[in-house]
Tab-separated table of C-alpha atoms in Angstrom:
chain	number	residue	atom	x	y	z
A	178	MET	CA	-44.362	-39.910	-9.276
A	179	LYS	CA	-42.641	-36.840	-10.754
A	180	ALA	CA	-44.624	-33.602	-11.146
A	181	ALA	CA	-44.152	-29.842	-11.672
A	182	PHE	CA	-45.351	-27.702	-8.778
A	183	ILE	CA	-45.776	-24.020	-8.088
A	184	THR	CA	-44.578	-23.580	-4.517
A	185	GLY	CA	-45.231	-19.839	-4.282
A	186	HIS	CA	-45.692	-16.867	-6.591
A	187	GLY	CA	-43.015	-15.034	-8.555
A	188	GLY	CA	-40.781	-16.264	-11.360
A	189	ASN	CA	-39.358	-19.639	-12.293
A	190	GLU	CA	-37.786	-19.934	-8.850
A	191	VAL	CA	-41.215	-21.011	-7.510
A	192	VAL	CA	-41.605	-23.753	-10.155
A	193	ARG	CA	-40.092	-27.056	-9.031
A	194	ILE	CA	-39.951	-30.539	-10.520
A	195	GLN	CA	-40.108	-33.009	-7.650
A	196	ASP	CA	-41.339	-36.407	-6.555
A	197	CYS	CA	-44.662	-36.762	-4.800
A	198	THR	CA	-47.165	-39.422	-3.778
A	199	LEU	CA	-50.159	-39.978	-6.033
A	200	PRO	CA	-53.395	-40.107	-4.008
A	201	PRO	CA	-55.522	-43.234	-4.496
A	202	ARG	CA	-58.120	-43.234	-7.273
A	203	ALA	CA	-61.682	-42.736	-6.056
A	204	PRO	CA	-64.689	-44.609	-7.491
A	205	GLY	CA	-65.909	-42.852	-10.639
A	206	GLU	CA	-62.443	-41.545	-11.444
A	207	VAL	CA	-59.993	-42.557	-14.154
A	208	LEU	CA	-56.251	-42.834	-13.621
A	209	VAL	CA	-54.438	-41.530	-16.709
A	210	ARG	CA	-50.722	-42.004	-17.389
A	211	VAL	CA	-49.856	-38.661	-18.995
A	212	HIS	CA	-47.796	-38.718	-22.180
A	213	ALA	CA	-47.988	-35.023	-23.100
A	214	ALA	CA	-49.387	-31.713	-21.909
A	215	THR	CA	-49.152	-28.213	-23.364
A	216	LEU	CA	-48.458	-24.806	-21.882
A	217	ASN	CA	-51.129	-22.097	-21.651
A	218	GLN	CA	-51.065	-18.459	-20.601
A	219	VAL	CA	-52.785	-19.373	-17.339
A	220	ASP	CA	-49.685	-21.357	-16.347
A	221	LEU	CA	-47.773	-18.078	-16.306
A	222	TYR	CA	-50.624	-16.371	-14.446
A	223	MET	CA	-50.713	-19.048	-11.744
A	224	ARG	CA	-46.932	-18.862	-11.370
A	225	ASN	CA	-46.891	-15.070	-11.238
A	226	SER	CA	-49.767	-14.462	-8.819
A	227	GLY	CA	-52.876	-16.634	-9.235
A	228	ALA	CA	-54.827	-13.622	-7.973
A	229	GLY	CA	-58.565	-14.237	-7.810
A	230	ILE	CA	-58.247	-18.010	-8.299
A	231	THR	CA	-58.821	-20.123	-5.196
A	232	HIS	CA	-55.893	-22.519	-4.884
A	233	GLN	CA	-53.550	-24.101	-2.375
A	234	LEU	CA	-49.767	-24.283	-2.505
A	235	PRO	CA	-47.895	-26.316	-3.468
A	236	GLN	CA	-50.000	-27.225	-6.509
A	237	ILE	CA	-49.305	-29.224	-9.657
A	238	MET	CA	-49.423	-27.064	-12.789
A	239	GLY	CA	-51.067	-27.748	-16.157
A	240	LEU	CA	-54.524	-27.713	-17.733
A	241	ASP	CA	-54.594	-30.100	-20.680
A	242	ALA	CA	-53.196	-33.565	-21.334
A	243	ALA	CA	-53.282	-36.700	-23.429
A	244	GLY	CA	-52.327	-40.143	-22.214
A	245	ILE	CA	-53.332	-43.747	-21.585
A	246	ILE	CA	-55.861	-45.046	-19.066
A	247	ASP	CA	-54.184	-47.165	-16.378
A	248	GLU	CA	-57.219	-47.669	-14.128
A	249	VAL	CA	-60.973	-47.220	-14.495
A	250	ASP	CA	-64.053	-48.658	-12.778
A	251	ALA	CA	-64.837	-52.115	-14.143
A	252	CYS	CA	-68.460	-51.057	-14.701
A	253	ASP	CA	-67.571	-48.077	-16.923
A	254	PRO	CA	-69.503	-48.564	-20.193
A	255	ILE	CA	-67.074	-46.648	-22.455
A	256	LEU	CA	-63.557	-46.441	-21.063
A	257	GLN	CA	-61.081	-49.245	-20.529
A	258	PRO	CA	-57.437	-49.719	-19.445
A	259	GLY	CA	-54.943	-49.128	-22.244
A	260	GLN	CA	-57.204	-46.677	-24.089
A	261	GLU	CA	-55.631	-43.493	-25.506
A	262	VAL	CA	-57.509	-40.441	-24.247
A	263	VAL	CA	-57.583	-36.655	-23.950
A	264	ILE	CA	-58.766	-34.717	-20.909
A	265	HIS	CA	-61.282	-31.884	-20.599
A	266	PRO	CA	-59.819	-29.562	-17.936
A	267	GLY	CA	-63.006	-28.085	-16.415
A	268	ILE	CA	-64.587	-30.224	-13.695
A	269	SER	CA	-68.161	-29.107	-13.061
A	270	CYS	CA	-70.495	-29.949	-10.175
A	271	GLY	CA	-73.205	-31.558	-12.323
A	272	ARG	CA	-75.990	-30.166	-10.130
A	273	CYS	CA	-76.273	-26.396	-10.553
A	274	GLU	CA	-78.768	-24.850	-12.979
A	275	TYR	CA	-76.119	-24.416	-15.675
A	276	CYS	CA	-74.908	-28.018	-15.472
A	277	GLN	CA	-78.511	-29.196	-15.625
A	278	ARG	CA	-78.871	-27.289	-18.918
A	279	GLY	CA	-75.676	-28.817	-20.295
A	280	GLN	CA	-73.698	-25.570	-19.953
A	281	THR	CA	-71.035	-27.185	-17.791
A	282	VAL	CA	-68.510	-24.436	-18.536
A	283	LEU	CA	-70.796	-21.957	-16.714
A	284	CYS	CA	-70.967	-24.155	-13.584
A	285	THR	CA	-71.061	-22.058	-10.407
A	286	ARG	CA	-68.588	-24.423	-8.714
A	287	ILE	CA	-66.374	-25.365	-11.642
A	288	GLN	CA	-62.773	-26.333	-10.891
A	289	PHE	CA	-60.052	-26.121	-13.519
A	290	LEU	CA	-57.043	-28.400	-13.537
A	291	GLY	CA	-53.889	-26.454	-12.758
A	292	GLU	CA	-55.921	-23.597	-11.288
A	293	HIS	CA	-58.269	-24.751	-8.536
A	294	ARG	CA	-56.803	-28.259	-8.180
A	295	ASP	CA	-53.730	-30.258	-9.154
A	296	GLY	CA	-53.098	-30.290	-12.874
A	297	THR	CA	-51.548	-32.271	-15.700
A	298	PHE	CA	-47.797	-31.596	-15.492
A	299	ALA	CA	-47.342	-34.970	-13.796
A	300	GLN	CA	-46.721	-38.585	-14.726
A	301	TRP	CA	-50.231	-39.557	-13.619
A	302	ILE	CA	-53.496	-37.772	-12.928
A	303	HIS	CA	-56.897	-38.984	-11.834
A	304	VAL	CA	-60.026	-37.135	-12.944
A	305	PRO	CA	-63.752	-37.938	-13.069
A	306	ALA	CA	-64.541	-40.339	-15.904
A	307	THR	CA	-66.802	-37.676	-17.441
A	308	GLN	CA	-63.685	-35.603	-18.256
A	309	VAL	CA	-61.993	-38.266	-20.392
A	310	PHE	CA	-62.579	-38.701	-24.144
A	311	PRO	CA	-61.075	-41.028	-26.788
A	312	LYS	CA	-58.037	-39.505	-28.495
A	313	PRO	CA	-58.246	-38.897	-32.277
A	314	ALA	CA	-56.154	-41.720	-33.695
A	315	HIS	CA	-54.254	-39.636	-36.270
A	316	LEU	CA	-52.801	-37.214	-33.719
A	317	GLY	CA	-49.564	-37.413	-31.773
A	318	TRP	CA	-49.610	-36.981	-28.029
A	319	ALA	CA	-48.755	-33.262	-28.011
A	320	GLU	CA	-51.233	-32.539	-30.822
A	321	ALA	CA	-54.005	-34.296	-28.932
A	322	ALA	CA	-53.202	-32.530	-25.667
A	323	ALA	CA	-53.440	-29.157	-27.450
A	324	LEU	CA	-57.132	-29.687	-28.199
A	325	GLY	CA	-58.215	-29.459	-24.562
A	326	VAL	CA	-57.800	-25.695	-24.140
A	327	ASN	CA	-56.995	-23.737	-27.316
A	328	HIS	CA	-59.031	-25.623	-29.886
A	329	LEU	CA	-61.955	-26.119	-27.511
A	330	THR	CA	-61.932	-22.396	-26.687
A	331	ALA	CA	-61.826	-21.465	-30.379
A	332	TRP	CA	-64.568	-23.991	-31.212
A	333	ARG	CA	-67.014	-22.478	-28.725
A	334	MET	CA	-66.102	-18.932	-29.775
A	335	LEU	CA	-66.503	-19.487	-33.506
A	336	PHE	CA	-69.381	-21.932	-33.706
A	337	SER	CA	-71.415	-21.841	-30.479
A	338	LYS	CA	-71.131	-18.090	-29.834
A	339	ALA	CA	-70.431	-16.270	-33.134
A	340	ARG	CA	-72.042	-19.020	-35.289
A	341	LEU	CA	-69.536	-18.537	-38.107
A	342	GLN	CA	-70.806	-19.760	-41.483
A	343	PRO	CA	-68.724	-21.138	-44.392
A	344	TRP	CA	-69.541	-18.169	-46.652
A	345	GLU	CA	-68.472	-15.550	-44.077
A	346	THR	CA	-65.241	-13.682	-43.325
A	347	VAL	CA	-63.576	-13.743	-39.897
A	348	LEU	CA	-60.812	-11.435	-38.675
A	349	VAL	CA	-58.418	-13.132	-36.217
A	350	PHE	CA	-56.135	-10.927	-34.130
A	351	GLY	CA	-52.708	-12.016	-32.861
A	352	ILE	CA	-51.924	-15.006	-35.062
A	353	GLY	CA	-49.150	-17.179	-33.654
A	354	GLY	CA	-50.722	-17.794	-30.257
A	355	GLY	CA	-52.433	-21.127	-29.736
A	356	VAL	CA	-56.067	-20.017	-29.622
A	357	SER	CA	-55.722	-17.708	-32.646
A	358	LEU	CA	-54.064	-20.459	-34.679
A	359	ALA	CA	-56.839	-22.827	-33.637
A	360	ALA	CA	-59.376	-20.282	-34.896
A	361	LEU	CA	-57.580	-20.048	-38.252
A	362	GLN	CA	-57.515	-23.831	-38.622
A	363	LEU	CA	-61.154	-24.351	-37.654
A	364	ALA	CA	-62.492	-21.475	-39.753
A	365	LYS	CA	-60.603	-22.646	-42.841
A	366	ALA	CA	-61.740	-26.218	-42.267
A	367	ILE	CA	-65.369	-25.148	-42.787
A	368	GLY	CA	-64.508	-22.967	-45.802
A	369	ALA	CA	-64.693	-19.467	-44.292
A	370	ARG	CA	-62.380	-16.649	-45.406
A	371	VAL	CA	-59.853	-15.661	-42.737
A	372	ILE	CA	-57.938	-12.406	-42.248
A	373	VAL	CA	-55.163	-12.545	-39.636
A	374	THR	CA	-53.044	-9.914	-37.929
A	375	SER	CA	-49.659	-9.974	-36.223
A	376	ARG	CA	-46.769	-7.635	-35.535
A	377	ASP	CA	-44.383	-10.281	-36.866
A	378	ASP	CA	-43.950	-10.781	-40.638
A	379	ALA	CA	-42.578	-14.293	-40.164
A	380	LYS	CA	-45.714	-15.334	-38.296
A	381	LEU	CA	-47.888	-13.799	-40.993
A	382	GLU	CA	-45.986	-15.742	-43.650
A	383	ARG	CA	-46.532	-18.999	-41.773
A	384	ALA	CA	-50.217	-18.174	-41.297
A	385	GLY	CA	-50.475	-17.717	-45.052
A	386	SER	CA	-49.029	-21.189	-45.558
A	387	LEU	CA	-51.763	-22.546	-43.267
A	388	GLY	CA	-54.469	-21.036	-45.458
A	389	ALA	CA	-55.016	-17.469	-44.230
A	390	ASP	CA	-56.664	-15.556	-47.089
A	391	HIS	CA	-55.227	-12.157	-46.151
A	392	VAL	CA	-52.548	-11.094	-43.659
A	393	VAL	CA	-52.054	-7.689	-42.035
A	394	ASN	CA	-49.042	-6.466	-40.076
A	395	SER	CA	-50.672	-4.534	-37.252
A	396	ARG	CA	-47.558	-2.366	-36.863
A	397	SER	CA	-48.643	-0.584	-40.043
A	398	GLY	CA	-51.643	0.973	-38.308
A	399	HIS	CA	-53.801	0.032	-41.298
A	400	VAL	CA	-55.749	-2.946	-39.966
A	401	VAL	CA	-59.194	-1.430	-40.557
A	402	ARG	CA	-58.213	-0.106	-44.009
A	403	GLU	CA	-56.875	-3.544	-45.029
A	404	VAL	CA	-59.987	-5.353	-43.768
A	405	MET	CA	-62.270	-2.985	-45.653
A	406	ALA	CA	-60.234	-3.294	-48.839
A	407	PHE	CA	-60.305	-7.094	-48.676
A	408	THR	CA	-64.067	-7.213	-48.020
A	409	GLY	CA	-65.053	-4.571	-50.573
A	410	GLY	CA	-65.796	-1.970	-47.912
A	411	ARG	CA	-68.203	-4.260	-46.051
A	412	GLY	CA	-66.143	-5.403	-43.059
A	413	ALA	CA	-65.744	-8.787	-41.374
A	414	ASP	CA	-68.762	-10.798	-40.317
A	415	VAL	CA	-66.920	-12.054	-37.224
A	416	VAL	CA	-63.987	-10.676	-35.245
A	417	PHE	CA	-62.085	-13.201	-33.099
A	418	GLU	CA	-60.253	-11.332	-30.355
A	419	ASN	CA	-58.173	-12.298	-27.315
A	420	VAL	CA	-55.907	-9.250	-26.953
A	421	GLY	CA	-58.217	-6.711	-25.326
A	422	GLU	CA	-57.761	-2.981	-24.953
A	423	ALA	CA	-54.951	-2.506	-27.507
A	424	VAL	CA	-56.986	-3.800	-30.465
A	425	TRP	CA	-60.583	-3.172	-29.348
A	426	PRO	CA	-61.138	0.022	-31.383
A	427	LEU	CA	-59.756	-1.699	-34.499
A	428	ALA	CA	-61.920	-4.747	-33.869
A	429	MET	CA	-65.093	-2.674	-33.555
A	430	LYS	CA	-64.367	-0.618	-36.677
A	431	SER	CA	-63.567	-3.753	-38.706
A	432	LEU	CA	-67.012	-5.310	-38.239
A	433	ALA	CA	-69.690	-5.372	-40.905
A	434	ARG	CA	-73.161	-4.125	-39.991
A	435	GLY	CA	-74.762	-6.744	-37.789
A	436	GLY	CA	-71.340	-8.313	-37.223
A	437	ARG	CA	-70.305	-10.358	-34.216
A	438	LEU	CA	-67.259	-9.870	-32.001
A	439	VAL	CA	-66.217	-12.736	-29.726
A	440	THR	CA	-63.518	-12.335	-27.089
A	441	CYS	CA	-61.761	-14.645	-24.630
A	442	GLY	CA	-58.897	-12.529	-23.321
A	443	ALA	CA	-57.564	-9.149	-22.300
A	444	THR	CA	-53.790	-9.494	-22.187
A	445	SER	CA	-53.307	-5.828	-23.131
A	446	GLY	CA	-55.922	-4.467	-20.697
A	447	ASP	CA	-59.596	-4.955	-19.886
A	448	GLN	CA	-61.001	-1.399	-19.974
A	449	PRO	CA	-61.357	-0.351	-23.629
A	450	GLY	CA	-63.737	2.334	-24.815
A	451	ALA	CA	-67.205	0.822	-25.205
A	452	ASP	CA	-68.065	2.612	-28.499
A	453	LEU	CA	-71.743	2.231	-27.638
A	454	ARG	CA	-73.006	4.371	-30.507
A	455	ARG	CA	-71.320	2.081	-33.034
A	456	ILE	CA	-72.757	-0.965	-31.270
A	457	PHE	CA	-76.388	0.123	-31.462
A	458	VAL	CA	-76.303	2.006	-34.792
A	459	ARG	CA	-74.647	-0.928	-36.603
A	460	GLN	CA	-76.457	-3.500	-34.447
A	461	LEU	CA	-73.277	-5.299	-33.485
A	462	GLN	CA	-73.180	-8.284	-31.162
A	463	ILE	CA	-70.452	-8.897	-28.571
A	464	PHE	CA	-69.869	-12.286	-26.961
A	465	GLY	CA	-67.629	-13.277	-24.097
A	466	SER	CA	-66.418	-16.850	-24.032
A	467	SER	CA	-64.050	-19.245	-22.294
A	468	LEU	CA	-63.187	-22.913	-22.771
A	469	GLY	CA	-66.182	-25.092	-23.786
A	470	THR	CA	-68.664	-27.662	-22.529
A	471	LEU	CA	-68.240	-31.426	-22.438
A	472	ALA	CA	-70.633	-31.703	-25.388
A	473	GLU	CA	-68.640	-29.128	-27.383
A	474	PHE	CA	-65.434	-31.035	-26.668
A	475	ASN	CA	-67.038	-34.219	-27.949
A	476	ASP	CA	-68.167	-32.374	-31.108
A	477	LEU	CA	-64.686	-30.888	-31.601
A	478	LEU	CA	-63.013	-34.294	-31.318
A	479	GLY	CA	-65.404	-35.745	-33.871
A	480	PHE	CA	-64.714	-32.850	-36.249
A	481	VAL	CA	-60.940	-33.225	-35.836
A	482	THR	CA	-61.189	-36.942	-36.584
A	483	ARG	CA	-63.300	-36.438	-39.713
A	484	SER	CA	-61.355	-33.440	-41.063
A	485	GLY	CA	-57.857	-34.671	-40.259
A	486	LEU	CA	-57.009	-31.324	-38.597
A	487	ARG	CA	-53.685	-31.271	-36.724
A	488	PRO	CA	-52.863	-28.598	-34.111
A	489	VAL	CA	-49.653	-26.663	-34.700
A	490	ILE	CA	-46.890	-27.589	-32.239
A	491	ASP	CA	-44.017	-25.109	-32.071
A	492	ARG	CA	-41.696	-27.135	-29.851
A	493	GLU	CA	-41.690	-30.000	-27.352
A	494	TYR	CA	-39.731	-29.998	-24.091
A	495	PRO	CA	-39.049	-32.693	-21.505
A	496	LEU	CA	-40.760	-32.053	-18.177
A	497	ASP	CA	-37.397	-31.231	-16.580
A	498	ALA	CA	-37.025	-28.308	-19.040
A	499	LEU	CA	-40.256	-26.628	-17.913
A	500	HIS	CA	-38.412	-23.421	-16.931
A	501	ALA	CA	-37.165	-22.999	-20.506
A	502	ALA	CA	-40.654	-23.684	-21.847
A	503	LEU	CA	-42.175	-21.051	-19.547
A	504	ASP	CA	-39.545	-18.542	-20.648
A	505	GLN	CA	-40.399	-19.210	-24.287
A	506	LEU	CA	-44.120	-18.837	-23.613
A	507	GLU	CA	-43.524	-15.558	-21.800
A	508	SER	CA	-41.462	-14.225	-24.728
A	509	GLY	CA	-44.387	-14.627	-27.126
A	510	ALA	CA	-41.993	-15.773	-29.860
A	511	GLN	CA	-43.644	-19.161	-30.445
A	512	PHE	CA	-45.862	-20.043	-33.385
A	513	GLY	CA	-48.280	-22.650	-32.086
A	514	LYS	CA	-48.232	-24.687	-28.912
A	515	LEU	CA	-45.353	-25.390	-26.571
A	516	ALA	CA	-45.670	-28.954	-25.280
A	517	LEU	CA	-44.191	-31.056	-22.495
A	518	ARG	CA	-43.188	-34.672	-22.959
A	519	ILE	CA	-43.974	-36.262	-19.642
A	520	ASP	CA	-41.421	-38.798	-18.407
A	521	GLY	CA	-39.688	-38.933	-21.783
A	522	HIS	CA	-42.728	-39.999	-23.868
């Protein structure tokens, strides 16, 4: 089969599209013929260094995917050959204390596709049957693949961690990236008010067309002032943040008393000022989050099916154009997800 490998660490010179042999499927696993996958920031991180993530080279890239089941155990009670499915990218041990409580994403031995083991940028992949879920019928392949990382991450952040309510206001930093757009879509789908920020007016305009209630160009330096004006001086109930150090002071000052900040990234740095006095005087809550559990993925897929939500796809590339897709991701110019069509599908 054809697959995209990282063969070392550096730039695109270490990313190669080449033929390889697919290992045999083990009992309890599902063989999925991949139709689409999407790019995530971790793909750049694994290419650049992969520091701190146990992995072996060469390794197939890619976290999420959607495709069709080619093989599955005959005794499987749910899945069958020919079924359209999406893949949850975090493979947990099933035995540690966190797995036993259903918090599979906190598993002490979790392995992520494209990080700790071969990933989804390949014509076929086999994963444990527990990782495979029916694809929402109204979505295209790229749209479905996008749910496995960005929308699942945003779902856990907004609803499991911050417990956003329909009558509340959420501030979303860095609109245009996949997880921030997912947050906008999910928050609006339940009826919440959403404020978004970006340094790009074109991205803010597009966010407005997707339902953002108020947009703020963060270049102005007036994020906090704009949030307070929009909320009548109260502040946002929830701040959704994946930028880190560069926006942390603004995020903290934009929260209402008793507000909740949820974060899943630190692309601009991971050592911001703590602002402890503000935290305890205003009784703020801060949550860290990443990805989501199997149960949360199941809930997300049901919500997407009922609501008709469609992830935003910026552009699709053939697998052979992965270098161009990585360059586009690195530029930060995209609005929504960059997707790969695997083997021309």
